[in-house]
Coordinates of C-alpha atoms in Angstrom, one line a residue:
X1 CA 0.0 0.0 0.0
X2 CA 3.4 2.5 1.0
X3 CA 4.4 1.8 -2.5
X4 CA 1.7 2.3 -4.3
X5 CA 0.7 5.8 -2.3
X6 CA 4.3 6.7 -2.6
X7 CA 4.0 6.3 -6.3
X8 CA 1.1 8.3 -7.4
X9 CA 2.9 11.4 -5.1
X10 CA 5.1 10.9 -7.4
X11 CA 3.1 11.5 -10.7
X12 CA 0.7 14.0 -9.4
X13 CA 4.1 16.2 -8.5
X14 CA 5.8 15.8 -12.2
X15 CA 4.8 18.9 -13.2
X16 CA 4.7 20.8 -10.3
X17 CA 7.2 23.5 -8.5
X18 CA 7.0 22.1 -4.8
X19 CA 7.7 24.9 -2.3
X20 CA 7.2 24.1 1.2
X21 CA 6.9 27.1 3.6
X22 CA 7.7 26.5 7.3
X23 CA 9.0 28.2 10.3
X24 CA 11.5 25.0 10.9
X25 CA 13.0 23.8 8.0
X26 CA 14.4 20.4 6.8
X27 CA 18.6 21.2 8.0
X28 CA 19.5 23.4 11.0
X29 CA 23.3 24.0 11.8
X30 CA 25.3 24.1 14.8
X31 CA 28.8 24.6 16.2
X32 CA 31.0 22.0 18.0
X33 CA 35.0 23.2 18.5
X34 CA 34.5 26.1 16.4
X35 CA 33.6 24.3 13.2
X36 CA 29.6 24.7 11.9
X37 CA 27.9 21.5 11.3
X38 CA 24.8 20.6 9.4
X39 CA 22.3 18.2 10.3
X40 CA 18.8 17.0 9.6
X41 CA 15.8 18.9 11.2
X42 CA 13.6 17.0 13.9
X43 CA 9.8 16.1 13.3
X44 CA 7.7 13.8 11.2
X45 CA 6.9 16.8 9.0
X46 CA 10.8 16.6 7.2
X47 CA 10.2 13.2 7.5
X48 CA 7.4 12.7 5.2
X49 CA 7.7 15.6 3.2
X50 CA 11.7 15.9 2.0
X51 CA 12.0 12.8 0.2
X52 CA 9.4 14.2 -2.5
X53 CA 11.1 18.1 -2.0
X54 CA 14.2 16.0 -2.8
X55 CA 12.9 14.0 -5.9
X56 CA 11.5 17.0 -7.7
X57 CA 14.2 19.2 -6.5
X58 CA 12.5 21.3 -4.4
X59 CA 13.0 24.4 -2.7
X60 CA 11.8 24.5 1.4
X61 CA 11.4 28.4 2.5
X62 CA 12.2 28.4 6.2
X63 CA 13.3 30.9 9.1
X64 CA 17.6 31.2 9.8
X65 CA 16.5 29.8 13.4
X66 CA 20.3 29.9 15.1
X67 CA 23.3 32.1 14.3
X68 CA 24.8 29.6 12.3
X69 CA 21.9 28.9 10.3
X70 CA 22.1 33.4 9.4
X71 CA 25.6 32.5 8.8
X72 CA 25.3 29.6 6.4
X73 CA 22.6 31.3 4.9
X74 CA 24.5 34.4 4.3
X75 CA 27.6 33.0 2.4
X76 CA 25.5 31.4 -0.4
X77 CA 23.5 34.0 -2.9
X78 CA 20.0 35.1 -2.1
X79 CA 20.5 32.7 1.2
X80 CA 19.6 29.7 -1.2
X81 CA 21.6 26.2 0.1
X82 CA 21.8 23.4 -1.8
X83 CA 21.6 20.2 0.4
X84 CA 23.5 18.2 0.4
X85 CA 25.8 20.5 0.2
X86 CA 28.3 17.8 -2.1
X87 CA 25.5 16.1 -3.9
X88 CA 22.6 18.9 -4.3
X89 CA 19.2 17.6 -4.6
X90 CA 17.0 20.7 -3.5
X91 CA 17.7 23.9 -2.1
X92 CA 16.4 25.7 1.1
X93 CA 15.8 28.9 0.7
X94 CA 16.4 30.9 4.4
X95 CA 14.8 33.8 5.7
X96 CA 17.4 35.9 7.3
X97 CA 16.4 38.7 9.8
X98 CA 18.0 40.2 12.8
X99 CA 17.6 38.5 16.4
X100 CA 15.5 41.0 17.6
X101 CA 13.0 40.8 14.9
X102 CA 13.1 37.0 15.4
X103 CA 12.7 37.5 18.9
X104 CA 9.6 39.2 18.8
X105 CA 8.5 36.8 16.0
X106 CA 9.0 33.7 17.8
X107 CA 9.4 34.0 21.3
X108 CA 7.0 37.3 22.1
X109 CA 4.2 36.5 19.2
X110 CA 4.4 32.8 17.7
X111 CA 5.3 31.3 21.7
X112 CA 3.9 31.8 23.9
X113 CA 1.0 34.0 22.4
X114 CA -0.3 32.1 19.7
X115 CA 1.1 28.8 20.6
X116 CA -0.4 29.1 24.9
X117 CA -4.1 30.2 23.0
X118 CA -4.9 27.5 20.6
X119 CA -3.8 25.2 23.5
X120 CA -6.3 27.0 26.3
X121 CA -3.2 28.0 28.6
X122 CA -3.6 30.9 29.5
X123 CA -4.5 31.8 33.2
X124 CA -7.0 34.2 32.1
X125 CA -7.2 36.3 35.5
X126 CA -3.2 36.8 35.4
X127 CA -2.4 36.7 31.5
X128 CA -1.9 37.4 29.2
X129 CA -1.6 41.6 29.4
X130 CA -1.8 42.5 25.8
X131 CA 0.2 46.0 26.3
X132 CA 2.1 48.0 23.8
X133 CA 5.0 45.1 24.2
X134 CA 2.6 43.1 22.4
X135 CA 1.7 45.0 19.9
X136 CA 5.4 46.2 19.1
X137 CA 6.2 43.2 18.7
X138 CA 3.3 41.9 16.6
X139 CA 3.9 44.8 14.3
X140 CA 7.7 44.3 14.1
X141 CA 8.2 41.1 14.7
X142 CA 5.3 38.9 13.4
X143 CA 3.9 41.2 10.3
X144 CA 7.7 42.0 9.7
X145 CA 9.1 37.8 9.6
X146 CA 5.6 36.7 7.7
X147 CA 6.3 39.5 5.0
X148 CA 9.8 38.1 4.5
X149 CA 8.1 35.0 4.5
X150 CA 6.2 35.9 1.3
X151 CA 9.0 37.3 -0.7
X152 CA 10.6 34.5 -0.6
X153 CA 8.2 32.3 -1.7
X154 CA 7.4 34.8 -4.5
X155 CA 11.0 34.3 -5.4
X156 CA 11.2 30.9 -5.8
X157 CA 7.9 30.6 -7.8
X158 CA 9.3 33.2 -10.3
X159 CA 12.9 31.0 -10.7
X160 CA 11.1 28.2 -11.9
X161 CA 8.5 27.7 -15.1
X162 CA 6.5 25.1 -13.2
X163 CA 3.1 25.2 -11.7
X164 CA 3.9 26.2 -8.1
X165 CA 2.8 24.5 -5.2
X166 CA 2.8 26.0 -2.3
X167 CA 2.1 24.2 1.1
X168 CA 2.5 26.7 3.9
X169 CA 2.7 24.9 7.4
X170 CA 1.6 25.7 10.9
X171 CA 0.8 28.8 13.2
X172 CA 4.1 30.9 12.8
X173 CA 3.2 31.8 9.5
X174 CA -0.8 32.9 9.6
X175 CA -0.3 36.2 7.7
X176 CA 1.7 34.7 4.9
X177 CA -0.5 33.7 2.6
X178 CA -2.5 37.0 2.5
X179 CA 0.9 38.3 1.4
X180 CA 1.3 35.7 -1.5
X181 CA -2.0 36.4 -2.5
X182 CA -2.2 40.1 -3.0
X183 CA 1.1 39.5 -5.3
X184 CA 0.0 36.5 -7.0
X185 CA -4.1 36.5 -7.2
X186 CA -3.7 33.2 -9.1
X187 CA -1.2 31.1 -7.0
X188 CA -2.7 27.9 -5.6
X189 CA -1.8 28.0 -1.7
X190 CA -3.0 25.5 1.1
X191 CA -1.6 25.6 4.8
X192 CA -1.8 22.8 7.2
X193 CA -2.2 23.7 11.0
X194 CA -0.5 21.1 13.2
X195 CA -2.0 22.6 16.5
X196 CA -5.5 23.0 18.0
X197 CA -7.5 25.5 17.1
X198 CA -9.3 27.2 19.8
X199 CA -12.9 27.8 20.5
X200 CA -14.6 30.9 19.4
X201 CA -14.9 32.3 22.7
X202 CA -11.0 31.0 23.7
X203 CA -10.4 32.8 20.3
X204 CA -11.3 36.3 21.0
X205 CA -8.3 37.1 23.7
X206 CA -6.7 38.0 20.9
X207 CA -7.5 41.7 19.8
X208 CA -9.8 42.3 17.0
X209 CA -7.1 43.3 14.9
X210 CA -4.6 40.5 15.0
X211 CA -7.8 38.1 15.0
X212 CA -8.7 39.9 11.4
X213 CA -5.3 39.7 10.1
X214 CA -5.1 36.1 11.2
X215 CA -8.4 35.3 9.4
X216 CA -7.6 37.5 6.2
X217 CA -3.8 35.4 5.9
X218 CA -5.6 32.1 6.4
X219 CA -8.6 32.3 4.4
X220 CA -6.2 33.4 1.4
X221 CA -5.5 29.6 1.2
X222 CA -7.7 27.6 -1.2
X223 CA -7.4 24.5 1.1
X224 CA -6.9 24.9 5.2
X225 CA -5.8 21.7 6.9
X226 CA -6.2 20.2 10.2
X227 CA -5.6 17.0 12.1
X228 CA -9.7 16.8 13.3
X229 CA -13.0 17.8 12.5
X230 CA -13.3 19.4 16.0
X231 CA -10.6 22.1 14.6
X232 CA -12.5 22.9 11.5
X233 CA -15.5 23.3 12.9
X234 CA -14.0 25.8 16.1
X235 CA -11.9 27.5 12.9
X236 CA -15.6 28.1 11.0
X237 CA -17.4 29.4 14.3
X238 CA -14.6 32.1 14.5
X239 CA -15.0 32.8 10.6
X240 CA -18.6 33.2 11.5
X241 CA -18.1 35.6 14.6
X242 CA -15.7 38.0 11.9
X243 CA -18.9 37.9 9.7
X244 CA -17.8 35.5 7.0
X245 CA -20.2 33.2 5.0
X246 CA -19.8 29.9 6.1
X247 CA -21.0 27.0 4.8
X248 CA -21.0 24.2 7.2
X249 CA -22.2 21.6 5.6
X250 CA -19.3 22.0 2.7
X251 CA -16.9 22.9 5.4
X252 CA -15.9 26.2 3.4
X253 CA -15.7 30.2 3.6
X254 CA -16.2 32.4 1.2
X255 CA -14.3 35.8 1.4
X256 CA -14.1 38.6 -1.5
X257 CA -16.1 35.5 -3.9
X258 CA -13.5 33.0 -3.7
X259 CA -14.2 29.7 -1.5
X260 CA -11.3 28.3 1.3
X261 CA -12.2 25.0 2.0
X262 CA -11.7 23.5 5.9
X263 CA -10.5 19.7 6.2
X264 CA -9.2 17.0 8.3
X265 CA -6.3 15.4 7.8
X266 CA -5.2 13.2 10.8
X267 CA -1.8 13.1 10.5
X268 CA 0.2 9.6 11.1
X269 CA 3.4 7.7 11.2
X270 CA 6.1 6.1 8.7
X271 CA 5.9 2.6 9.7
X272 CA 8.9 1.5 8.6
X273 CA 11.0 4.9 9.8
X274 CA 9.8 3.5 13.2
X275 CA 11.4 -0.2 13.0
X276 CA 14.3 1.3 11.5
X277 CA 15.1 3.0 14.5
X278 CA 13.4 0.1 16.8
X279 CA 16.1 -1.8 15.5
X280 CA 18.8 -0.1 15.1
X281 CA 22.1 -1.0 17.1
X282 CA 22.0 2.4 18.9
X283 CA 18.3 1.6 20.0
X284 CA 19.3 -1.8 21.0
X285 CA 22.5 -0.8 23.3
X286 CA 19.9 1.7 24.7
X287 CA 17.0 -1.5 25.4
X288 CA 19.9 -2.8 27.6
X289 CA 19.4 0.1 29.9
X290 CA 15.7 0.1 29.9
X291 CA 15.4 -3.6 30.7
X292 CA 18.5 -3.1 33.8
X293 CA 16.0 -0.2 34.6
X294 CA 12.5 -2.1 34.7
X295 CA 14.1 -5.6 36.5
X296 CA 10.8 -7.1 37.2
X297 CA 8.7 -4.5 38.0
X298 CA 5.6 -3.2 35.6
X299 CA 7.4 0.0 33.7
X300 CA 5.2 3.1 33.6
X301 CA 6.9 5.4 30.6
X302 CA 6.0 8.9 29.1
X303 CA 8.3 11.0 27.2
X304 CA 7.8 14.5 25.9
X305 CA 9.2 17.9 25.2
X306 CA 9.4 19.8 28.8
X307 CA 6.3 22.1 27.4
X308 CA 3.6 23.5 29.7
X309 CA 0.8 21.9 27.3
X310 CA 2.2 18.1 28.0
X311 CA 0.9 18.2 31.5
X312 CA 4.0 16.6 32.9
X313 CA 3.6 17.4 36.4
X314 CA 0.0 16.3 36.7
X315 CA 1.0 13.0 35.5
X316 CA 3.9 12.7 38.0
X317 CA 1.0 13.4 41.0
X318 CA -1.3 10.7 39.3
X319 CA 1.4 9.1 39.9
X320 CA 2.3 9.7 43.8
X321 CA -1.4 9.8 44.6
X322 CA -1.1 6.0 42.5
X323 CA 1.5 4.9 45.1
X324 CA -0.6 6.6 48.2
X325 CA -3.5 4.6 47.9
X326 CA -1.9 1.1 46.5
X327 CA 1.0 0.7 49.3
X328 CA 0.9 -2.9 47.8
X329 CA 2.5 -2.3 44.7
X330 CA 5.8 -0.1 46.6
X331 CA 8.8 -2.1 44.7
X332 CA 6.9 -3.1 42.1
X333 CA 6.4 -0.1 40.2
X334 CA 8.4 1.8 38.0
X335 CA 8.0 5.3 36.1
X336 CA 10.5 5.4 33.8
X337 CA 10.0 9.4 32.2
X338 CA 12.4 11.2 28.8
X339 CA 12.4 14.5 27.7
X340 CA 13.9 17.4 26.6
X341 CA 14.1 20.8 27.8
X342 CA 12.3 23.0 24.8
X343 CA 11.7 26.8 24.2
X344 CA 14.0 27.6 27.7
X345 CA 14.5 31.5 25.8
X346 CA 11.0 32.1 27.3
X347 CA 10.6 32.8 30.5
X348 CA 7.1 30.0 31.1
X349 CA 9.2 27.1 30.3
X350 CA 12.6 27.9 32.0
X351 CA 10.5 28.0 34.9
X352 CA 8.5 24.8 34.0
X353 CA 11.2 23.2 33.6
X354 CA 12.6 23.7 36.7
X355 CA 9.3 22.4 38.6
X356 CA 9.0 19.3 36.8
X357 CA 12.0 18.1 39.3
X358 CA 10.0 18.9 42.4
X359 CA 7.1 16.2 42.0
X360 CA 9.9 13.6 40.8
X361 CA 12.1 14.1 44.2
X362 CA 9.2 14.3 46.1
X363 CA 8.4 10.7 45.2
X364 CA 11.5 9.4 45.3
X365 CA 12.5 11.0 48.6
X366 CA 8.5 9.9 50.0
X367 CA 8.5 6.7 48.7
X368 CA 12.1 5.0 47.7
X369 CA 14.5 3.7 49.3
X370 CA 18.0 1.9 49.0
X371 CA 16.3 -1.1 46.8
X372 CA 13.5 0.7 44.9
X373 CA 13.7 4.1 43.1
X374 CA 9.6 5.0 41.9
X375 CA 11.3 7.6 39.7
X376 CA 13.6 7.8 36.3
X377 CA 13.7 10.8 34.6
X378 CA 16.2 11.0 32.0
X379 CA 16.4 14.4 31.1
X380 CA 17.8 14.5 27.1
X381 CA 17.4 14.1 23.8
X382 CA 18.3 10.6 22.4
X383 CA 15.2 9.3 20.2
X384 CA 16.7 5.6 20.0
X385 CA 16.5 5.7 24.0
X386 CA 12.4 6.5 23.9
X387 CA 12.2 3.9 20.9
X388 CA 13.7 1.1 23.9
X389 CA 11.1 2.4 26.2
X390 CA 8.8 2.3 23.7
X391 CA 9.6 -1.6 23.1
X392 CA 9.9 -2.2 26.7
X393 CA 7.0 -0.3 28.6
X394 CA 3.9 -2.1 30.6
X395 CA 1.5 1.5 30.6
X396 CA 2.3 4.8 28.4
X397 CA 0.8 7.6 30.3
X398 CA 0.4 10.2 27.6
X399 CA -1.5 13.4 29.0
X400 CA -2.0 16.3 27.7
X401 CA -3.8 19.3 28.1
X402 CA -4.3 19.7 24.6
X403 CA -2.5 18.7 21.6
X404 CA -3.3 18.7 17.6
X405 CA -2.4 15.0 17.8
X406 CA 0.2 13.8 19.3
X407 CA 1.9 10.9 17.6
X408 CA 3.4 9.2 20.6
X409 CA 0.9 6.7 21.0
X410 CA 1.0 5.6 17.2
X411 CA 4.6 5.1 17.6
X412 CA 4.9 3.9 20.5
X413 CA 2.3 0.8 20.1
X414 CA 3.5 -0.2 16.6
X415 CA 6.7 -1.3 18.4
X416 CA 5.7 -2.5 21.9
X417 CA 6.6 -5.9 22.7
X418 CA 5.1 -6.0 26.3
X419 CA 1.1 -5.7 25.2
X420 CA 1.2 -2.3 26.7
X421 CA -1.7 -0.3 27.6
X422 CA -2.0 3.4 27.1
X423 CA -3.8 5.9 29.1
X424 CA -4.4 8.9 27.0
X425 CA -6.0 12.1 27.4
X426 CA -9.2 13.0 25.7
X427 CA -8.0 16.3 24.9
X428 CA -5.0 14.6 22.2
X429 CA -6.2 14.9 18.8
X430 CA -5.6 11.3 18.4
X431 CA -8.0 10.2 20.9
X432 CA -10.6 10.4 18.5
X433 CA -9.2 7.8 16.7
X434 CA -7.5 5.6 19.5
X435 CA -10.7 6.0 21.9
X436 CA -11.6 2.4 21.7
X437 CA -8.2 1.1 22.2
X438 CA -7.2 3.0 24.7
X439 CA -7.4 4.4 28.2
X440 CA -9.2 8.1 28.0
X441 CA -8.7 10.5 31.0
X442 CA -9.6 14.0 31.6
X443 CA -5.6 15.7 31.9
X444 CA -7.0 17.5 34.6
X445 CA -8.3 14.7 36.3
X446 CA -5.3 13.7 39.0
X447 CA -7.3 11.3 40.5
X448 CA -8.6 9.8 37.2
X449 CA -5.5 9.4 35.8
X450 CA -4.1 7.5 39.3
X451 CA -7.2 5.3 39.0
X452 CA -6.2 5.1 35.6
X453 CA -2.8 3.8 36.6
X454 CA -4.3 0.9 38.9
X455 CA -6.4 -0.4 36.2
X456 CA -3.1 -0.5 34.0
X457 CA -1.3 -2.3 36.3
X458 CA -4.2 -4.9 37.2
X459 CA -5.6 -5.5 33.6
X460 CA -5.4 -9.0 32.3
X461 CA -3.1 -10.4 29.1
X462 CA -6.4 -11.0 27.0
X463 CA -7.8 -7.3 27.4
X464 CA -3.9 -5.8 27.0
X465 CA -3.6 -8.0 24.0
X466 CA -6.6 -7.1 22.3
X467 CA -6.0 -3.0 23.0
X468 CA -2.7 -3.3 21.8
X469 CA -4.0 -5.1 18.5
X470 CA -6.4 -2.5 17.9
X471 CA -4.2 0.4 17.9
X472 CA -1.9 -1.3 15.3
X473 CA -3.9 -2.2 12.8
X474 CA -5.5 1.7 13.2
X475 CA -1.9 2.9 12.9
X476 CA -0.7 -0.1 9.8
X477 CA -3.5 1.1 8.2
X478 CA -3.8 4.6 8.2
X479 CA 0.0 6.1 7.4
X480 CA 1.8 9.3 6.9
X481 CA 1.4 8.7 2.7
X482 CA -2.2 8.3 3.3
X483 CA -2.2 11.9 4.6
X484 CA -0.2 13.8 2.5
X485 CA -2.0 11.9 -0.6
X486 CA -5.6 12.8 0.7
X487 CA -3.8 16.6 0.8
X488 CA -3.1 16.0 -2.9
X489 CA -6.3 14.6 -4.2
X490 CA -8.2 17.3 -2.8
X491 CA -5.8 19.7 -4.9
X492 CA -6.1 18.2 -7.8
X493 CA -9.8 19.2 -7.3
X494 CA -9.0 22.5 -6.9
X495 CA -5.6 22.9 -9.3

């Protein structure tokens, strides 16, 4: 099925000038002893996506995110790289501004404004205070990075005599395509939102002007992605509150006579990317560790970037209030936790970070002793360690507070070799599709997750084997090539 999906990608991009716009692009660089080094850029979306950017030769528009990336950038003409650098088979095309600009783009406007909204973080009595910082930094930052944004990708489509196709991605670069589109009334655009969007109430923190810029930028797009239908249809409510026809049955908006239509596409896994790294030697060196780790006590795992929206801490005092009310399982228990510090330039997750030590010494210091540690949390990046875990865990506790998906549990049980259950918050956009396989709890719920835990733990083989079964022929079935390709078909449409 891989092949044959991969294959008619191929065809329907023959003729086409593939551009793909993103705030994070597919190679990021970095400097060890003094010399700059290039390497590949994290997340499922390079994963899936630069194999056909490569094969067409390609151009991927993306921000200069670290020094050396403006520094690369800045040594080749118009910031265009050819990667790889020895063998070129597509370019990326980097948007260069200064730090401050970026600053305000990224770490002021993109996170945490836009990114603690569509995730219903805010602590509405206390923030967020939407003073003139805000707006400085909106106006100088954000409108400033997305206009760059849109040169560039003008650019590219006028070096090449192709039909261009433009996929924009994510919540960085809202205005951008209203840009594009006031230059180029013709150019086909589609964007593809990887987040939640909010409700229509949630929605209106914003002020009334950004929320009309944001609606103008997306509603430029001929085709708007995301993961869910819940997301389209909180995305048409707010088109409705700015006074927008909406047709909901369609799932589309008209603005100025022309018709953006809203979908879903869930977004999923490679498959065989994931045994690849399952069995890789690094992975296996790194089971080794796991398995000294678990002995013969039922592993509890979760792994996630150190973000506020992961709910990390909750979890960890599901966890304690767990080991409170079953003293009978002390020693035979284990919470086995990754992750990776994330976004530590602003000034919510430096201190999040530092919190998310407190719960985990608490319980060690309550509960452990010279025999038994409750608590492992490995504090790093090293993907072939979480793909051990993966392979090795009794109970994945993924909870979030919200999320556009989440692909942890599709990864996580395509791999599993213990019949692992996984407890999993409603509020994931891939609960809707794991709901029947899995264990749903409300992230807030501290006590619904602990009882969550205990149910884990005491479940038989029969219901842990049939769960398990469930969520892999959803995840077999259902791939990252059957996502981008239902992206395609619905362009053809539309092309």
């Amino acid at each position: 099925m891989t092949k044959v999906l991969q294959e008619h990608l191929m065809k329907f991009l023959e003729d086409k000038n593939l551009i793909i716009v993103s705030n994070r692009g597919p190679v990021e660089f970095s400097r060890d002893n003094g010399k700059i080094f290039m390497k590949r850029g994290a997340g499922g979306l390079v994963s899936t996506i630069l194999p056909l950017v490569e094969r067409f030769e390609g151009v991927w528009v993306s921000s200069a995110m670290t020094l050396e990336d403006a520094e690369v950038a800045l040594g080749y003409p118009e910031n265009r790289l050819p990667v790889p650098l020895d063998d070129p088979k597509f370019n990326v095309s980097f948007v260069v501004v200064d730090r401050e600009v970026y600053e305000d783009y990224y770490s002021v406007i993109s996170n945490p404004l836009l990114w603690f909204l569509q995730h219903y973080m805010w602590n509405t009595p206390y923030g967020p205070d939407i003073d003139e910082r805000i707006y400085d930094a909106w106006d100088k930052g954000y409108v400033h990075v997305n206009r760059e944004f849109a040169s560039r990708v003008i650019q590219e489509v006028d070096k090449n005599d192709k039909e261009p196709l433009i996929m924009l991605q994510d919540y960085h670069l809202y205005l951008c395509p209203g840009f594009i589109k006031k230059e180029m009334p013709e150019v086909f655009l589609s964007h593809f939102i990887h987040i939640p969007w909010p409700q229509r109430d949630y929605f209106k923190i914003l002020p009334e002007g950004m929320r009309d810029a944001i609606m103008e930028g997306l509603l430029s797009n001929r085709i708007l992605g995301f993961h869910i239908d819940r997301y389209c249809n909180n995305f048409l409510e707010c088109c409705e509150d700015s006074g927008y026809d909406v047709d909901y049955e369609e799932r589309s908006v008209i603005r100025d006579g022309e018709r953006t239509f809203v979908k879903s596409y869930p977004i999923s896994i490679d498959p065989e990317s994931i045994y690849r790294t399952a069995n890789s030697h690094l992975a296996m060196e790194k089971e080794d560790l796991v398995k000294r780790l678990k002995g013969d006590m039922f592993l509890i795992y979760r792994t996630d970037r150190a973000d506020l929206s992961k709910n990390i801490i909750r979890g960890f005092k599901a966890y304690e209030l767990f080991l409170r009310e079953h003293p009978e399982f002390h020693g035979r228990v284990k919470f086995l936790a990754t992750g990776k510090p994330t976004r530590q330039q602003i000034r919510e997750y430096r201190e999040y970070m530092d919190k998310i030590s407190e719960p985990v010494d608490d319980i060690n210091r309550r509960y452990g002793n010279e025999e038994w540690k409750p608590v492992e949390y490995i504090c790093r990046a090293d993907y072939e360690l979480v793909a051990a875990a993966f392979k090795r865990y009794d109970c994945l506790l993924v909870n979030p507070i919200a999320d556009g998906m989440n692909i942890v549990p599709k990864e996580a049980s395509l791999i599993n070799e213990e019949d692992g259950l996984i407890i999993l918050s409603k509020n994931a956009g891939c609960y809707e599709e794991l709901s029947d396989d899995v264990i749903g709890v409300n992230p807030f719920d501290v006590k619904e997750t602990a009882d969550a835990l205990y149910y884990a733990v005491k479940a038989d083989m029969e219901e842990r084997k049939k769960r398990v079964q469930g969520l892999r022929e959803k995840v077999v079935k259902r791939t990252i090539y059957n996502w981008i390709n239902e992206q395609f078909n619905d362009f053809k449409k539309l092309i």
